[in-house]
Amino acid sequence: MKITGNTILITGGTSGIGRALAEALHARGNRVIITGRRQALLDEIAAAHPGITGLPLDLDDPGSLPRLVAEVRARFPGLNVLIANAGISRTEDMAADGWDATDAEAIVATNILGVLRVTAAFLPLLKGKWGATLMATSSALAFVPRADFPAYCASKAFLHSWLQSLRHQLRDVPVEVLELSPPYVQTELTGPAQAADPRAMPLDAYAAEVMDLLEREAHPRDEILLDRDLPRRFAERDGRYDAVFAALNPG
Ligand SMILES: NC(=O)c1ccc[n+]([C@@H]2O[C@H](COP(=O)([O-])OP(=O)(O)OC[C@H]3O[C@@H](n4cnc5c(N)ncnc54)[C@H](OP(=O)(O)O)[C@@H]3O)[C@@H](O)[C@H]2O)c1
């Protein structure tokens, strides 16, 4: 991915990883469009960073994405980078009486269908553009699941597989397809406690590492992964899957 001079749309840009990347990419001379449901945050971030534009997108509202696409086509026809980053995470206890699929359905809708729909909507705009790039945010949990986040981990495993096929199909277009697989990072993805959890990586440090990997093009297989997550990424290949699974899922 070219590191400057792009027009970049980031879904889930109102907070956490999406916001941090939006601000870092803006600082490197990119025009950045962030999307999300929280209008007050879209306004606040745009006001603080001339050159960042905030546009509403609610992936649960079928009318929202077509409105966004029409506005981006009209105002930002030079769009050449899409970062499909919006996602949600919830624990699920499938052994509990009364467990139902409500949370899993919400996760599938946002993390899987949301990425597919956003990609389908914006891919025509990216094709043929200088530096055309599509990045989607999966997770280090795509490779070995944490059993208390079953649908979440499976949604990220879906993206890991799907992005490989997308990359292959777009190889001659060309559109570069990148997979961003974050470790556990201090955001409010699972609630306010995560943002202060000392076991999670500080958000600024994670964003800085991602920018460094992008700048150095240090992402073999087009997967943006921290070195610390490589044992998880290659657990199956290295014959360590059961041990890694057990470490992630004690008891
Ligand atoms: N933090 C971690 O430890 C971690 C680890 C691995 C992967 N990830 C992934 O990183 C991505 C960003 O998460 P985060 O950690 O930065 O958490 P976050 O701060 O909660 O960010 C999630 C973003 O997604 C947007 N979003 C959620 N549901 C949406 C919907 N229905 N329609 C439109 N936008 C929606 C939110 O915006 P609004 O609320 O304004 O709509 C928000 O900007 C996610 O895909 C997550 O799975 C995070």
mmCIF file with all atom_site columns, C-alpha atoms and ligand atoms in Angstrom, residues 10-20 35-39 41-42 56-61 64 84-89 106 109-111 115 136-141 152 155-156 159 180-191 194 200-201 203 206, ligand 1:
data_model
loop_
_atom_site.group_PDB
_atom_site.id
_atom_site.type_symbol
_atom_site.label_atom_id
_atom_site.label_alt_id
_atom_site.label_comp_id
_atom_site.label_asym_id
_atom_site.label_entity_id
_atom_site.label_seq_id
_atom_site.pdbx_PDB_ins_code
_atom_site.Cartn_x
_atom_site.Cartn_y
_atom_site.Cartn_z
_atom_site.occupancy
_atom_site.B_iso_or_equiv
_atom_site.pdbx_formal_charge
_atom_site.auth_seq_id
_atom_site.auth_comp_id
_atom_site.auth_asym_id
_atom_site.auth_atom_id
_atom_site.pdbx_PDB_model_num
ATOM   1   C CA  . ILE A 1 10  ? -12.143 3.491   6.871  1.00 0.00 ? 10  ILE A CA  1
ATOM   2   C CA  . THR A 1 11  ? -15.237 1.815   8.278  1.00 0.00 ? 11  THR A CA  1
ATOM   3   C CA  . GLY A 1 12  ? -15.325 1.764   12.054 1.00 0.00 ? 12  GLY A CA  1
ATOM   4   C CA  . GLY A 1 13  ? -13.311 4.960   12.121 1.00 0.00 ? 13  GLY A CA  1
ATOM   5   C CA  . THR A 1 14  ? -15.028 6.538   15.107 1.00 0.00 ? 14  THR A CA  1
ATOM   6   C CA  . SER A 1 15  ? -12.968 4.743   17.761 1.00 0.00 ? 15  SER A CA  1
ATOM   7   C CA  . GLY A 1 16  ? -10.247 2.250   18.528 1.00 0.00 ? 16  GLY A CA  1
ATOM   8   C CA  . ILE A 1 17  ? -8.055  0.820   15.806 1.00 0.00 ? 17  ILE A CA  1
ATOM   9   C CA  . GLY A 1 18  ? -9.946  2.462   12.937 1.00 0.00 ? 18  GLY A CA  1
ATOM   10  C CA  . ARG A 1 19  ? -9.684  5.905   14.475 1.00 0.00 ? 19  ARG A CA  1
ATOM   11  C CA  . ALA A 1 20  ? -6.010  5.456   15.349 1.00 0.00 ? 20  ALA A CA  1
ATOM   12  C CA  . THR A 1 35  ? -17.509 6.090   8.917  1.00 0.00 ? 35  THR A CA  1
ATOM   13  C CA  . GLY A 1 36  ? -19.531 4.895   11.878 1.00 0.00 ? 36  GLY A CA  1
ATOM   14  C CA  . ARG A 1 37  ? -22.863 5.304   13.614 1.00 0.00 ? 37  ARG A CA  1
ATOM   15  C CA  . ARG A 1 38  ? -21.805 7.815   16.284 1.00 0.00 ? 38  ARG A CA  1
ATOM   16  C CA  . GLN A 1 39  ? -22.337 11.151  14.565 1.00 0.00 ? 39  GLN A CA  1
ATOM   17  C CA  . LEU A 1 41  ? -17.589 11.324  17.151 1.00 0.00 ? 41  LEU A CA  1
ATOM   18  C CA  . LEU A 1 42  ? -17.554 11.689  13.373 1.00 0.00 ? 42  LEU A CA  1
ATOM   19  C CA  . PRO A 1 56  ? -22.465 8.072   8.712  1.00 0.00 ? 56  PRO A CA  1
ATOM   20  C CA  . LEU A 1 57  ? -22.664 4.335   8.076  1.00 0.00 ? 57  LEU A CA  1
ATOM   21  C CA  . ASP A 1 58  ? -24.864 1.907   9.977  1.00 0.00 ? 58  ASP A CA  1
ATOM   22  C CA  . LEU A 1 59  ? -24.227 -1.598  8.719  1.00 0.00 ? 59  LEU A CA  1
ATOM   23  C CA  . ASP A 1 60  ? -27.494 -2.726  10.333 1.00 0.00 ? 60  ASP A CA  1
ATOM   24  C CA  . ASP A 1 61  ? -29.519 -0.288  8.217  1.00 0.00 ? 61  ASP A CA  1
ATOM   25  C CA  . SER A 1 64  ? -27.205 3.345   4.883  1.00 0.00 ? 64  SER A CA  1
ATOM   26  C CA  . ALA A 1 84  ? -13.119 -2.522  6.066  1.00 0.00 ? 84  ALA A CA  1
ATOM   27  C CA  . ASN A 1 85  ? -12.496 -2.413  9.783  1.00 0.00 ? 85  ASN A CA  1
ATOM   28  C CA  . ALA A 1 86  ? -15.874 -2.121  11.545 1.00 0.00 ? 86  ALA A CA  1
ATOM   29  C CA  . GLY A 1 87  ? -16.568 -5.030  13.834 1.00 0.00 ? 87  GLY A CA  1
ATOM   30  C CA  . ILE A 1 88  ? -18.193 -6.123  17.075 1.00 0.00 ? 88  ILE A CA  1
ATOM   31  C CA  . SER A 1 89  ? -17.276 -8.746  19.641 1.00 0.00 ? 89  SER A CA  1
ATOM   32  C CA  . ALA A 1 106 ? -25.258 -9.811  15.090 1.00 0.00 ? 106 ALA A CA  1
ATOM   33  C CA  . ALA A 1 109 ? -24.103 -9.446  10.196 1.00 0.00 ? 109 ALA A CA  1
ATOM   34  C CA  . THR A 1 110 ? -21.436 -6.891  11.125 1.00 0.00 ? 110 THR A CA  1
ATOM   35  C CA  . ASN A 1 111 ? -18.152 -8.765  10.874 1.00 0.00 ? 111 ASN A CA  1
ATOM   36  C CA  . VAL A 1 115 ? -17.258 -6.538  5.185  1.00 0.00 ? 115 VAL A CA  1
ATOM   37  C CA  . ALA A 1 136 ? -9.918  -5.774  6.102  1.00 0.00 ? 136 ALA A CA  1
ATOM   38  C CA  . THR A 1 137 ? -9.500  -6.243  9.831  1.00 0.00 ? 137 THR A CA  1
ATOM   39  C CA  . SER A 1 138 ? -9.564  -9.823  10.986 1.00 0.00 ? 138 SER A CA  1
ATOM   40  C CA  . SER A 1 139 ? -7.855  -10.830 14.247 1.00 0.00 ? 139 SER A CA  1
ATOM   41  C CA  . ALA A 1 140 ? -5.068  -12.967 15.612 1.00 0.00 ? 140 ALA A CA  1
ATOM   42  C CA  . LEU A 1 141 ? -7.986  -15.036 16.954 1.00 0.00 ? 141 LEU A CA  1
ATOM   43  C CA  . TYR A 1 152 ? -16.433 -13.695 16.860 1.00 0.00 ? 152 TYR A CA  1
ATOM   44  C CA  . SER A 1 155 ? -16.145 -14.540 11.816 1.00 0.00 ? 155 SER A CA  1
ATOM   45  C CA  . LYS A 1 156 ? -12.471 -13.579 11.701 1.00 0.00 ? 156 LYS A CA  1
ATOM   46  C CA  . LEU A 1 159 ? -12.364 -13.225 6.721  1.00 0.00 ? 159 LEU A CA  1
ATOM   47  C CA  . LEU A 1 180 ? -4.890  -6.692  9.290  1.00 0.00 ? 180 LEU A CA  1
ATOM   48  C CA  . SER A 1 181 ? -4.795  -9.190  12.167 1.00 0.00 ? 181 SER A CA  1
ATOM   49  C CA  . PRO A 1 182 ? -4.546  -7.274  15.444 1.00 0.00 ? 182 PRO A CA  1
ATOM   50  C CA  . PRO A 1 183 ? -3.574  -8.827  18.742 1.00 0.00 ? 183 PRO A CA  1
ATOM   51  C CA  . TYR A 1 184 ? -5.512  -7.938  21.907 1.00 0.00 ? 184 TYR A CA  1
ATOM   52  C CA  . VAL A 1 185 ? -5.455  -4.110  21.867 1.00 0.00 ? 185 VAL A CA  1
ATOM   53  C CA  . GLN A 1 186 ? -6.693  -1.503  24.360 1.00 0.00 ? 186 GLN A CA  1
ATOM   54  C CA  . THR A 1 187 ? -9.967  -0.429  22.750 1.00 0.00 ? 187 THR A CA  1
ATOM   55  C CA  . GLU A 1 188 ? -13.579 -0.601  23.917 1.00 0.00 ? 188 GLU A CA  1
ATOM   56  C CA  . LEU A 1 189 ? -14.385 -3.493  21.562 1.00 0.00 ? 189 LEU A CA  1
ATOM   57  C CA  . THR A 1 190 ? -15.668 -5.664  24.428 1.00 0.00 ? 190 THR A CA  1
ATOM   58  C CA  . GLY A 1 191 ? -16.437 -2.744  26.760 1.00 0.00 ? 191 GLY A CA  1
ATOM   59  C CA  . GLN A 1 194 ? -10.623 -3.629  27.644 1.00 0.00 ? 194 GLN A CA  1
ATOM   60  C CA  . ALA A 1 200 ? -3.870  -5.612  26.003 1.00 0.00 ? 200 ALA A CA  1
ATOM   61  C CA  . MET A 1 201 ? -1.448  -3.722  23.781 1.00 0.00 ? 201 MET A CA  1
ATOM   62  C CA  . LEU A 1 203 ? -3.600  1.430   21.057 1.00 0.00 ? 203 LEU A CA  1
ATOM   63  C CA  . TYR A 1 206 ? -0.264  -0.886  17.960 1.00 0.00 ? 206 TYR A CA  1
HETATM 64  N N1  . LIG B 2 .   ? -9.167  -4.385  19.993 1.00 0.00 ? 1   LIG B N1  1
HETATM 65  C C1  . LIG B 2 .   ? -8.798  -5.631  19.811 1.00 0.00 ? 1   LIG B C1  1
HETATM 66  O O1  . LIG B 2 .   ? -8.282  -6.290  20.732 1.00 0.00 ? 1   LIG B O1  1
HETATM 67  C C2  . LIG B 2 .   ? -8.980  -6.271  18.459 1.00 0.00 ? 1   LIG B C2  1
HETATM 68  C C3  . LIG B 2 .   ? -8.268  -7.437  18.204 1.00 0.00 ? 1   LIG B C3  1
HETATM 69  C C4  . LIG B 2 .   ? -8.429  -8.058  16.961 1.00 0.00 ? 1   LIG B C4  1
HETATM 70  C C5  . LIG B 2 .   ? -9.288  -7.500  16.025 1.00 0.00 ? 1   LIG B C5  1
HETATM 71  N N2  . LIG B 2 .   ? -9.951  -6.360  16.313 1.00 0.00 ? 1   LIG B N2  1
HETATM 72  C C6  . LIG B 2 .   ? -10.856 -5.817  15.283 1.00 0.00 ? 1   LIG B C6  1
HETATM 73  O O2  . LIG B 2 .   ? -10.570 -4.458  15.051 1.00 0.00 ? 1   LIG B O2  1
HETATM 74  C C7  . LIG B 2 .   ? -11.727 -3.816  14.512 1.00 0.00 ? 1   LIG B C7  1
HETATM 75  C C8  . LIG B 2 .   ? -11.945 -2.501  15.254 1.00 0.00 ? 1   LIG B C8  1
HETATM 76  O O3  . LIG B 2 .   ? -12.278 -2.807  16.601 1.00 0.00 ? 1   LIG B O3  1
HETATM 77  P P1  . LIG B 2 .   ? -11.746 -1.931  17.832 1.00 0.00 ? 1   LIG B P1  1
HETATM 78  O O4  . LIG B 2 .   ? -11.004 -2.836  18.723 1.00 0.00 ? 1   LIG B O4  1
HETATM 79  O O5  . LIG B 2 .   ? -11.097 -0.704  17.328 1.00 0.00 ? 1   LIG B O5  1
HETATM 80  O O6  . LIG B 2 .   ? -13.123 -1.612  18.595 1.00 0.00 ? 1   LIG B O6  1
HETATM 81  P P2  . LIG B 2 .   ? -14.084 -0.340  18.582 1.00 0.00 ? 1   LIG B P2  1
HETATM 82  O O7  . LIG B 2 .   ? -13.394 0.843   19.140 1.00 0.00 ? 1   LIG B O7  1
HETATM 83  O O8  . LIG B 2 .   ? -15.344 -0.827  19.239 1.00 0.00 ? 1   LIG B O8  1
HETATM 84  O O9  . LIG B 2 .   ? -14.351 -0.060  17.047 1.00 0.00 ? 1   LIG B O9  1
HETATM 85  C C9  . LIG B 2 .   ? -15.384 -0.684  16.325 1.00 0.00 ? 1   LIG B C9  1
HETATM 86  C C10 . LIG B 2 .   ? -15.790 0.253   15.207 1.00 0.00 ? 1   LIG B C10 1
HETATM 87  O O10 . LIG B 2 .   ? -16.774 -0.411  14.386 1.00 0.00 ? 1   LIG B O10 1
HETATM 88  C C11 . LIG B 2 .   ? -17.868 0.450   14.191 1.00 0.00 ? 1   LIG B C11 1
HETATM 89  N N3  . LIG B 2 .   ? -19.092 -0.353  14.082 1.00 0.00 ? 1   LIG B N3  1
HETATM 90  C C12 . LIG B 2 .   ? -19.489 -1.352  14.900 1.00 0.00 ? 1   LIG B C12 1
HETATM 91  N N4  . LIG B 2 .   ? -20.689 -1.806  14.521 1.00 0.00 ? 1   LIG B N4  1
HETATM 92  C C13 . LIG B 2 .   ? -21.062 -1.065  13.439 1.00 0.00 ? 1   LIG B C13 1
HETATM 93  C C14 . LIG B 2 .   ? -22.224 -1.055  12.612 1.00 0.00 ? 1   LIG B C14 1
HETATM 94  N N5  . LIG B 2 .   ? -23.258 -1.885  12.809 1.00 0.00 ? 1   LIG B N5  1
HETATM 95  N N6  . LIG B 2 .   ? -22.280 -0.162  11.596 1.00 0.00 ? 1   LIG B N6  1
HETATM 96  C C15 . LIG B 2 .   ? -21.254 0.676   11.385 1.00 0.00 ? 1   LIG B C15 1
HETATM 97  N N7  . LIG B 2 .   ? -20.119 0.727   12.130 1.00 0.00 ? 1   LIG B N7  1
HETATM 98  C C16 . LIG B 2 .   ? -20.043 -0.142  13.150 1.00 0.00 ? 1   LIG B C16 1
HETATM 99  C C17 . LIG B 2 .   ? -17.895 1.359   15.416 1.00 0.00 ? 1   LIG B C17 1
HETATM 100 O O11 . LIG B 2 .   ? -18.451 2.617   15.090 1.00 0.00 ? 1   LIG B O11 1
HETATM 101 P P3  . LIG B 2 .   ? -19.843 3.168   15.685 1.00 0.00 ? 1   LIG B P3  1
HETATM 102 O O12 . LIG B 2 .   ? -20.026 2.588   17.050 1.00 0.00 ? 1   LIG B O12 1
HETATM 103 O O13 . LIG B 2 .   ? -19.669 4.647   15.656 1.00 0.00 ? 1   LIG B O13 1
HETATM 104 O O14 . LIG B 2 .   ? -20.848 2.674   14.706 1.00 0.00 ? 1   LIG B O14 1
HETATM 105 C C18 . LIG B 2 .   ? -16.411 1.541   15.722 1.00 0.00 ? 1   LIG B C18 1
HETATM 106 O O15 . LIG B 2 .   ? -15.879 2.622   15.012 1.00 0.00 ? 1   LIG B O15 1
HETATM 107 C C19 . LIG B 2 .   ? -12.871 -4.818  14.659 1.00 0.00 ? 1   LIG B C19 1
HETATM 108 O O16 . LIG B 2 .   ? -13.101 -5.461  13.425 1.00 0.00 ? 1   LIG B O16 1
HETATM 109 C C20 . LIG B 2 .   ? -12.321 -5.817  15.657 1.00 0.00 ? 1   LIG B C20 1
HETATM 110 O O17 . LIG B 2 .   ? -12.910 -7.091  15.534 1.00 0.00 ? 1   LIG B O17 1
HETATM 111 C C21 . LIG B 2 .   ? -9.811  -5.731  17.505 1.00 0.00 ? 1   LIG B C21 1
#
